[in-house]
């Protein structure tokens, strides 16, 4: 099984970090709560939902990038810019079911299929990211704008694409595969329906996919083939982990 440490490093347009352990723990607590409540392995929350509005979002995280408008200063040095998380920030959590969930242990409770408490979720990655720039906001973008307003697909599939198939976690898909069948049945159904729709109908262009995931594909054919492989990997026991372009 291909793992992240066997692949070249992958980076998005922003380098980000939490500014304190306290801010990271707050984010993890809120994202885990959202994951369990909504049956969502890759919840995404706006900063203000966790830290409060305006100044409450300051000092929680840092994001830095090279200014695309003026990459170099007059002296030839790289011109870095910092994101303003008080304007718009997003918190991404990517989780996977633990090897034995509480719901599985209690075989008599059919309504407990899938993770039911914190111990049932293992964290794959957790990170802050700026929002409100030119890309799609996975929390607010209408499903219709992505061609995803179809039966069986909901906001969780947008989160799956932006989080699990996004630049920060796409190379960790092998970790999810190990216990994906222990996820909530309704979540699996949503991901199955969404992937089938993307492969069959190709509603998203490669530019839209990049705006949502920061993963660039050379063309529509390559994107479709990759998503078909993701479907086969998660639902049809395809052996090799699909690897997105660098």
PDB file of C-alpha atoms in Angstrom:
ATOM      1  CA  UNK A   1       0.000   0.000   0.000  1.00  0.00           C
ATOM      2  CA  UNK A   2       1.404   3.385  -1.009  1.00  0.00           C
ATOM      3  CA  UNK A   3       1.888   5.747   1.930  1.00  0.00           C
ATOM      4  CA  UNK A   4       2.699   9.435   2.203  1.00  0.00           C
ATOM      5  CA  UNK A   5       6.370   8.891   3.099  1.00  0.00           C
ATOM      6  CA  UNK A   6       6.865   6.998  -0.174  1.00  0.00           C
ATOM      7  CA  UNK A   7       5.697   9.975  -2.260  1.00  0.00           C
ATOM      8  CA  UNK A   8       7.314  13.343  -3.055  1.00  0.00           C
ATOM      9  CA  UNK A   9       6.290  16.194  -0.718  1.00  0.00           C
ATOM     10  CA  UNK A  10       3.066  17.907  -1.769  1.00  0.00           C
ATOM     11  CA  UNK A  11       2.214  21.487  -0.878  1.00  0.00           C
ATOM     12  CA  UNK A  12      -0.698  23.818  -1.473  1.00  0.00           C
ATOM     13  CA  UNK A  13      -0.511  27.571  -2.058  1.00  0.00           C
ATOM     14  CA  UNK A  14      -0.389  28.296   1.698  1.00  0.00           C
ATOM     15  CA  UNK A  15       1.928  27.030   4.413  1.00  0.00           C
ATOM     16  CA  UNK A  16      -0.078  26.970   7.637  1.00  0.00           C
ATOM     17  CA  UNK A  17       0.236  26.125  11.307  1.00  0.00           C
ATOM     18  CA  UNK A  18      -1.632  26.516  14.567  1.00  0.00           C
ATOM     19  CA  UNK A  19      -0.057  29.165  16.778  1.00  0.00           C
ATOM     20  CA  UNK A  20      -0.588  27.244  20.011  1.00  0.00           C
ATOM     21  CA  UNK A  21      -1.449  23.810  21.297  1.00  0.00           C
ATOM     22  CA  UNK A  22      -4.564  25.297  22.882  1.00  0.00           C
ATOM     23  CA  UNK A  23      -5.836  26.551  19.512  1.00  0.00           C
ATOM     24  CA  UNK A  24      -5.189  23.144  17.950  1.00  0.00           C
ATOM     25  CA  UNK A  25      -6.998  21.295  20.747  1.00  0.00           C
ATOM     26  CA  UNK A  26      -9.977  23.652  20.447  1.00  0.00           C
ATOM     27  CA  UNK A  27     -10.128  22.938  16.729  1.00  0.00           C
ATOM     28  CA  UNK A  28      -9.843  19.180  17.195  1.00  0.00           C
ATOM     29  CA  UNK A  29     -12.588  19.132  19.836  1.00  0.00           C
ATOM     30  CA  UNK A  30     -14.974  21.114  17.629  1.00  0.00           C
ATOM     31  CA  UNK A  31     -14.199  19.123  14.489  1.00  0.00           C
ATOM     32  CA  UNK A  32     -14.627  15.786  16.262  1.00  0.00           C
ATOM     33  CA  UNK A  33     -17.980  16.948  17.587  1.00  0.00           C
ATOM     34  CA  UNK A  34     -19.040  17.937  14.062  1.00  0.00           C
ATOM     35  CA  UNK A  35     -17.791  14.627  12.658  1.00  0.00           C
ATOM     36  CA  UNK A  36     -19.827  12.568  15.111  1.00  0.00           C
ATOM     37  CA  UNK A  37     -22.928  14.751  14.883  1.00  0.00           C
ATOM     38  CA  UNK A  38     -23.035  14.915  11.088  1.00  0.00           C
ATOM     39  CA  UNK A  39     -21.498  11.528  10.240  1.00  0.00           C
ATOM     40  CA  UNK A  40     -18.669  13.264   8.390  1.00  0.00           C
ATOM     41  CA  UNK A  41     -15.062  12.002   8.324  1.00  0.00           C
ATOM     42  CA  UNK A  42     -13.737  15.296   6.951  1.00  0.00           C
ATOM     43  CA  UNK A  43     -15.626  18.122   8.662  1.00  0.00           C
ATOM     44  CA  UNK A  44     -14.734  21.718   7.828  1.00  0.00           C
ATOM     45  CA  UNK A  45     -15.642  24.596  10.132  1.00  0.00           C
ATOM     46  CA  UNK A  46     -15.215  28.365   9.827  1.00  0.00           C
ATOM     47  CA  UNK A  47     -12.878  29.956  12.357  1.00  0.00           C
ATOM     48  CA  UNK A  48     -15.672  31.964  13.957  1.00  0.00           C
ATOM     49  CA  UNK A  49     -17.611  28.790  14.801  1.00  0.00           C
ATOM     50  CA  UNK A  50     -14.717  27.699  17.027  1.00  0.00           C
ATOM     51  CA  UNK A  51     -12.888  30.834  18.139  1.00  0.00           C
ATOM     52  CA  UNK A  52     -15.561  33.531  17.919  1.00  0.00           C
ATOM     53  CA  UNK A  53     -15.752  36.413  15.476  1.00  0.00           C
ATOM     54  CA  UNK A  54     -13.272  39.126  14.510  1.00  0.00           C
ATOM     55  CA  UNK A  55     -10.409  39.527  16.960  1.00  0.00           C
ATOM     56  CA  UNK A  56     -11.256  36.185  18.550  1.00  0.00           C
ATOM     57  CA  UNK A  57      -9.770  34.539  15.454  1.00  0.00           C
ATOM     58  CA  UNK A  58      -6.437  36.337  15.783  1.00  0.00           C
ATOM     59  CA  UNK A  59      -3.420  34.557  17.235  1.00  0.00           C
ATOM     60  CA  UNK A  60      -4.866  31.112  16.524  1.00  0.00           C
ATOM     61  CA  UNK A  61      -3.052  30.238  13.305  1.00  0.00           C
ATOM     62  CA  UNK A  62      -0.574  31.533  10.744  1.00  0.00           C
ATOM     63  CA  UNK A  63      -0.654  31.127   6.967  1.00  0.00           C
ATOM     64  CA  UNK A  64       2.045  32.381   4.629  1.00  0.00           C
ATOM     65  CA  UNK A  65       2.393  32.405   0.849  1.00  0.00           C
ATOM     66  CA  UNK A  66       4.339  34.152  -1.898  1.00  0.00           C
ATOM     67  CA  UNK A  67       2.464  37.213  -3.133  1.00  0.00           C
ATOM     68  CA  UNK A  68       1.225  36.217  -6.630  1.00  0.00           C
ATOM     69  CA  UNK A  69       0.904  39.876  -7.642  1.00  0.00           C
ATOM     70  CA  UNK A  70       4.481  40.789  -6.679  1.00  0.00           C
ATOM     71  CA  UNK A  71       6.564  37.656  -6.005  1.00  0.00           C
ATOM     72  CA  UNK A  72       9.789  39.612  -5.462  1.00  0.00           C
ATOM     73  CA  UNK A  73      10.650  42.832  -3.688  1.00  0.00           C
ATOM     74  CA  UNK A  74      12.716  45.554  -5.324  1.00  0.00           C
ATOM     75  CA  UNK A  75      15.864  44.053  -3.791  1.00  0.00           C
ATOM     76  CA  UNK A  76      15.113  40.667  -5.359  1.00  0.00           C
ATOM     77  CA  UNK A  77      14.015  38.925  -2.165  1.00  0.00           C
ATOM     78  CA  UNK A  78      10.870  36.793  -2.089  1.00  0.00           C
ATOM     79  CA  UNK A  79       7.809  38.782  -1.051  1.00  0.00           C
ATOM     80  CA  UNK A  80       5.821  36.760   1.480  1.00  0.00           C
ATOM     81  CA  UNK A  81       2.317  37.708   2.604  1.00  0.00           C
ATOM     82  CA  UNK A  82       0.254  36.509   5.553  1.00  0.00           C
ATOM     83  CA  UNK A  83      -3.414  35.547   5.602  1.00  0.00           C
ATOM     84  CA  UNK A  84      -5.928  37.455   7.688  1.00  0.00           C
ATOM     85  CA  UNK A  85      -7.852  34.817   9.617  1.00  0.00           C
ATOM     86  CA  UNK A  86     -10.109  37.460  11.161  1.00  0.00           C
ATOM     87  CA  UNK A  87     -11.649  37.926   7.704  1.00  0.00           C
ATOM     88  CA  UNK A  88     -12.148  34.274   6.798  1.00  0.00           C
ATOM     89  CA  UNK A  89     -10.473  31.144   8.054  1.00  0.00           C
ATOM     90  CA  UNK A  90     -11.337  27.470   7.767  1.00  0.00           C
ATOM     91  CA  UNK A  91     -10.486  24.504   9.965  1.00  0.00           C
ATOM     92  CA  UNK A  92     -10.092  21.133   8.267  1.00  0.00           C
ATOM     93  CA  UNK A  93     -10.211  17.831  10.107  1.00  0.00           C
ATOM     94  CA  UNK A  94      -9.583  14.484   8.429  1.00  0.00           C
ATOM     95  CA  UNK A  95     -10.479  11.426  10.494  1.00  0.00           C
ATOM     96  CA  UNK A  96     -10.883   7.703   9.991  1.00  0.00           C
ATOM     97  CA  UNK A  97     -12.750   5.064  11.994  1.00  0.00           C
ATOM     98  CA  UNK A  98     -10.787   3.256  14.668  1.00  0.00           C
ATOM     99  CA  UNK A  99     -10.259  -0.444  14.038  1.00  0.00           C
ATOM    100  CA  UNK A 100     -13.086  -1.379  16.406  1.00  0.00           C
ATOM    101  CA  UNK A 101     -15.779   1.223  16.963  1.00  0.00           C
ATOM    102  CA  UNK A 102     -18.140   1.456  19.893  1.00  0.00           C
ATOM    103  CA  UNK A 103     -20.994   0.812  17.489  1.00  0.00           C
ATOM    104  CA  UNK A 104     -19.440  -2.469  16.380  1.00  0.00           C
ATOM    105  CA  UNK A 105     -18.821  -3.561  19.947  1.00  0.00           C
ATOM    106  CA  UNK A 106     -22.522  -3.155  20.715  1.00  0.00           C
ATOM    107  CA  UNK A 107     -23.898  -5.498  18.072  1.00  0.00           C
ATOM    108  CA  UNK A 108     -27.427  -5.145  19.394  1.00  0.00           C
ATOM    109  CA  UNK A 109     -27.648  -1.437  18.563  1.00  0.00           C
ATOM    110  CA  UNK A 110     -28.240  -1.192  14.837  1.00  0.00           C
ATOM    111  CA  UNK A 111     -28.569   2.576  15.012  1.00  0.00           C
ATOM    112  CA  UNK A 112     -24.995   2.837  16.315  1.00  0.00           C
ATOM    113  CA  UNK A 113     -23.302   1.658  13.125  1.00  0.00           C
ATOM    114  CA  UNK A 114     -20.163   3.710  12.717  1.00  0.00           C
ATOM    115  CA  UNK A 115     -18.199   5.826  15.213  1.00  0.00           C
ATOM    116  CA  UNK A 116     -20.146   7.028  18.242  1.00  0.00           C
ATOM    117  CA  UNK A 117     -17.559   8.785  20.422  1.00  0.00           C
ATOM    118  CA  UNK A 118     -14.087  10.348  20.304  1.00  0.00           C
ATOM    119  CA  UNK A 119     -12.320   7.039  20.829  1.00  0.00           C
ATOM    120  CA  UNK A 120     -13.912   5.725  17.635  1.00  0.00           C
ATOM    121  CA  UNK A 121     -12.188   8.360  15.485  1.00  0.00           C
ATOM    122  CA  UNK A 122      -8.488   8.409  14.651  1.00  0.00           C
ATOM    123  CA  UNK A 123      -7.072  11.678  13.398  1.00  0.00           C
ATOM    124  CA  UNK A 124      -5.257  11.679  10.059  1.00  0.00           C
ATOM    125  CA  UNK A 125      -4.564  15.398   9.849  1.00  0.00           C
ATOM    126  CA  UNK A 126      -5.836  18.684  11.224  1.00  0.00           C
ATOM    127  CA  UNK A 127      -4.978  22.090   9.814  1.00  0.00           C
ATOM    128  CA  UNK A 128      -6.077  25.720   9.415  1.00  0.00           C
ATOM    129  CA  UNK A 129      -6.411  27.296   5.985  1.00  0.00           C
ATOM    130  CA  UNK A 130      -7.346  30.756   4.756  1.00  0.00           C
ATOM    131  CA  UNK A 131     -10.687  31.238   3.058  1.00  0.00           C
ATOM    132  CA  UNK A 132     -12.421  33.984   1.162  1.00  0.00           C
ATOM    133  CA  UNK A 133      -9.951  34.236  -1.687  1.00  0.00           C
ATOM    134  CA  UNK A 134     -10.608  33.092  -5.267  1.00  0.00           C
ATOM    135  CA  UNK A 135     -11.171  29.415  -4.505  1.00  0.00           C
ATOM    136  CA  UNK A 136     -14.452  27.728  -3.593  1.00  0.00           C
ATOM    137  CA  UNK A 137     -15.434  27.861   0.058  1.00  0.00           C
ATOM    138  CA  UNK A 138     -16.357  24.230   0.863  1.00  0.00           C
ATOM    139  CA  UNK A 139     -18.555  25.355   3.752  1.00  0.00           C
ATOM    140  CA  UNK A 140     -20.776  27.697   1.768  1.00  0.00           C
ATOM    141  CA  UNK A 141     -20.480  26.952  -1.965  1.00  0.00           C
ATOM    142  CA  UNK A 142     -23.889  25.881  -3.329  1.00  0.00           C
ATOM    143  CA  UNK A 143     -23.899  22.267  -4.466  1.00  0.00           C
ATOM    144  CA  UNK A 144     -25.372  23.443  -7.769  1.00  0.00           C
ATOM    145  CA  UNK A 145     -22.241  25.516  -8.483  1.00  0.00           C
ATOM    146  CA  UNK A 146     -20.240  22.279  -8.439  1.00  0.00           C
ATOM    147  CA  UNK A 147     -22.823  20.236 -10.319  1.00  0.00           C
ATOM    148  CA  UNK A 148     -23.451  18.187  -7.176  1.00  0.00           C
ATOM    149  CA  UNK A 149     -27.129  18.964  -6.579  1.00  0.00           C
ATOM    150  CA  UNK A 150     -28.176  15.388  -7.321  1.00  0.00           C
ATOM    151  CA  UNK A 151     -29.971  12.721  -5.266  1.00  0.00           C
ATOM    152  CA  UNK A 152     -27.816  11.029  -2.643  1.00  0.00           C
ATOM    153  CA  UNK A 153     -25.156  13.768  -2.501  1.00  0.00           C
ATOM    154  CA  UNK A 154     -24.892  16.364   0.260  1.00  0.00           C
ATOM    155  CA  UNK A 155     -22.400  18.775   1.845  1.00  0.00           C
ATOM    156  CA  UNK A 156     -20.369  15.897   3.244  1.00  0.00           C
ATOM    157  CA  UNK A 157     -19.244  14.947  -0.244  1.00  0.00           C
ATOM    158  CA  UNK A 158     -17.923  18.474  -0.811  1.00  0.00           C
ATOM    159  CA  UNK A 159     -15.981  18.079   2.444  1.00  0.00           C
ATOM    160  CA  UNK A 160     -14.702  14.685   1.266  1.00  0.00           C
ATOM    161  CA  UNK A 161     -13.342  16.217  -1.927  1.00  0.00           C
ATOM    162  CA  UNK A 162     -11.887  19.314  -0.251  1.00  0.00           C
ATOM    163  CA  UNK A 163     -10.504  17.487   2.783  1.00  0.00           C
ATOM    164  CA  UNK A 164      -9.745  13.832   2.095  1.00  0.00           C
ATOM    165  CA  UNK A 165      -8.933  14.388  -1.593  1.00  0.00           C
ATOM    166  CA  UNK A 166      -7.481  17.852  -0.936  1.00  0.00           C
ATOM    167  CA  UNK A 167      -3.803  18.735  -1.130  1.00  0.00           C
ATOM    168  CA  UNK A 168      -3.059  18.207   2.568  1.00  0.00           C
ATOM    169  CA  UNK A 169      -4.530  14.692   2.869  1.00  0.00           C
ATOM    170  CA  UNK A 170      -4.830  13.157  -0.600  1.00  0.00           C
ATOM    171  CA  UNK A 171      -1.666  11.103  -0.095  1.00  0.00           C
ATOM    172  CA  UNK A 172      -3.129   9.618   3.105  1.00  0.00           C
ATOM    173  CA  UNK A 173      -6.000   7.870   1.324  1.00  0.00           C
ATOM    174  CA  UNK A 174      -4.416   4.527   2.167  1.00  0.00           C
ATOM    175  CA  UNK A 175      -4.923   5.204   5.871  1.00  0.00           C
ATOM    176  CA  UNK A 176      -8.644   5.777   5.313  1.00  0.00           C
ATOM    177  CA  UNK A 177      -9.023   2.653   3.191  1.00  0.00           C
ATOM    178  CA  UNK A 178      -8.006   0.383   6.086  1.00  0.00           C
ATOM    179  CA  UNK A 179     -11.155   1.119   8.109  1.00  0.00           C
ATOM    180  CA  UNK A 180     -13.456   2.925   5.671  1.00  0.00           C
ATOM    181  CA  UNK A 181     -15.979   0.089   5.825  1.00  0.00           C
ATOM    182  CA  UNK A 182     -16.459   0.915   9.536  1.00  0.00           C
ATOM    183  CA  UNK A 183     -17.725   4.423   8.732  1.00  0.00           C
ATOM    184  CA  UNK A 184     -21.403   5.291   9.073  1.00  0.00           C
ATOM    185  CA  UNK A 185     -23.454   3.562   6.348  1.00  0.00           C
ATOM    186  CA  UNK A 186     -25.142   6.824   5.323  1.00  0.00           C
ATOM    187  CA  UNK A 187     -21.717   8.448   4.938  1.00  0.00           C
ATOM    188  CA  UNK A 188     -20.469   5.614   2.759  1.00  0.00           C
ATOM    189  CA  UNK A 189     -23.621   5.914   0.655  1.00  0.00           C
ATOM    190  CA  UNK A 190     -23.040   9.648   0.156  1.00  0.00           C
ATOM    191  CA  UNK A 191     -19.416   9.180  -0.910  1.00  0.00           C
ATOM    192  CA  UNK A 192     -20.390   6.324  -3.219  1.00  0.00           C
ATOM    193  CA  UNK A 193     -23.122   8.391  -4.883  1.00  0.00           C
ATOM    194  CA  UNK A 194     -20.876  11.426  -5.249  1.00  0.00           C
ATOM    195  CA  UNK A 195     -17.981   9.550  -6.819  1.00  0.00           C
ATOM    196  CA  UNK A 196     -20.299   7.720  -9.208  1.00  0.00           C
ATOM    197  CA  UNK A 197     -21.809  11.037 -10.264  1.00  0.00           C
ATOM    198  CA  UNK A 198     -18.422  12.678 -10.840  1.00  0.00           C
ATOM    199  CA  UNK A 199     -17.190   9.767 -12.930  1.00  0.00           C
ATOM    200  CA  UNK A 200     -20.368   9.292 -14.959  1.00  0.00           C
ATOM    201  CA  UNK A 201     -21.317  12.918 -15.578  1.00  0.00           C
ATOM    202  CA  UNK A 202     -18.092  14.912 -15.071  1.00  0.00           C
ATOM    203  CA  UNK A 203     -19.860  18.025 -13.722  1.00  0.00           C
ATOM    204  CA  UNK A 204     -16.641  19.642 -12.434  1.00  0.00           C
ATOM    205  CA  UNK A 205     -13.861  21.019 -14.610  1.00  0.00           C
ATOM    206  CA  UNK A 206     -10.216  20.581 -13.664  1.00  0.00           C
ATOM    207  CA  UNK A 207     -10.116  24.281 -12.741  1.00  0.00           C
ATOM    208  CA  UNK A 208     -13.065  23.849 -10.381  1.00  0.00           C
ATOM    209  CA  UNK A 209     -11.429  20.776  -8.887  1.00  0.00           C
ATOM    210  CA  UNK A 210      -8.261  22.763  -8.218  1.00  0.00           C
ATOM    211  CA  UNK A 211     -10.232  25.606  -6.635  1.00  0.00           C
ATOM    212  CA  UNK A 212     -11.794  23.085  -4.250  1.00  0.00           C
ATOM    213  CA  UNK A 213      -8.794  20.838  -3.535  1.00  0.00           C
ATOM    214  CA  UNK A 214      -5.603  22.645  -4.666  1.00  0.00           C
ATOM    215  CA  UNK A 215      -4.723  19.491  -6.619  1.00  0.00           C
ATOM    216  CA  UNK A 216      -4.087  20.205 -10.304  1.00  0.00           C
ATOM    217  CA  UNK A 217      -4.929  17.685 -13.030  1.00  0.00           C
ATOM    218  CA  UNK A 218      -3.646  18.125 -16.594  1.00  0.00           C
ATOM    219  CA  UNK A 219      -7.035  17.424 -18.150  1.00  0.00           C
ATOM    220  CA  UNK A 220     -10.568  16.152 -17.723  1.00  0.00           C
ATOM    221  CA  UNK A 221      -9.663  12.616 -18.771  1.00  0.00           C
ATOM    222  CA  UNK A 222      -7.017  12.308 -16.057  1.00  0.00           C
ATOM    223  CA  UNK A 223      -9.358  13.672 -13.389  1.00  0.00           C
ATOM    224  CA  UNK A 224     -12.102  11.252 -14.367  1.00  0.00           C
ATOM    225  CA  UNK A 225      -9.697   8.299 -14.365  1.00  0.00           C
ATOM    226  CA  UNK A 226      -8.379   9.261 -10.933  1.00  0.00           C
ATOM    227  CA  UNK A 227     -11.867   9.541  -9.419  1.00  0.00           C
ATOM    228  CA  UNK A 228     -12.813   6.186 -10.931  1.00  0.00           C
ATOM    229  CA  UNK A 229      -9.764   4.688  -9.229  1.00  0.00           C
ATOM    230  CA  UNK A 230     -10.720   6.305  -5.910  1.00  0.00           C
ATOM    231  CA  UNK A 231     -14.157   4.714  -6.219  1.00  0.00           C
ATOM    232  CA  UNK A 232     -12.657   1.313  -6.998  1.00  0.00           C
ATOM    233  CA  UNK A 233     -10.153   1.674  -4.148  1.00  0.00           C
ATOM    234  CA  UNK A 234     -12.782   2.463  -1.515  1.00  0.00           C
ATOM    235  CA  UNK A 235     -15.669   0.319  -2.722  1.00  0.00           C
ATOM    236  CA  UNK A 236     -14.372  -2.446  -4.998  1.00  0.00           C
ATOM    237  CA  UNK A 237     -11.155  -3.631  -3.279  1.00  0.00           C
ATOM    238  CA  UNK A 238      -8.862  -2.109  -5.914  1.00  0.00           C
ATOM    239  CA  UNK A 239      -5.381  -2.903  -4.581  1.00  0.00           C
ATOM    240  CA  UNK A 240      -3.281   0.146  -5.464  1.00  0.00           C
ATOM    241  CA  UNK A 241      -3.883   3.509  -3.830  1.00  0.00           C
ATOM    242  CA  UNK A 242      -4.628   6.105  -6.537  1.00  0.00           C
ATOM    243  CA  UNK A 243      -1.960   8.805  -6.626  1.00  0.00           C
ATOM    244  CA  UNK A 244      -2.957  12.306  -7.680  1.00  0.00           C
ATOM    245  CA  UNK A 245      -0.617  14.397  -9.863  1.00  0.00           C
ATOM    246  CA  UNK A 246       2.063  16.391  -8.080  1.00  0.00           C
TER     247      UNK A 246
END
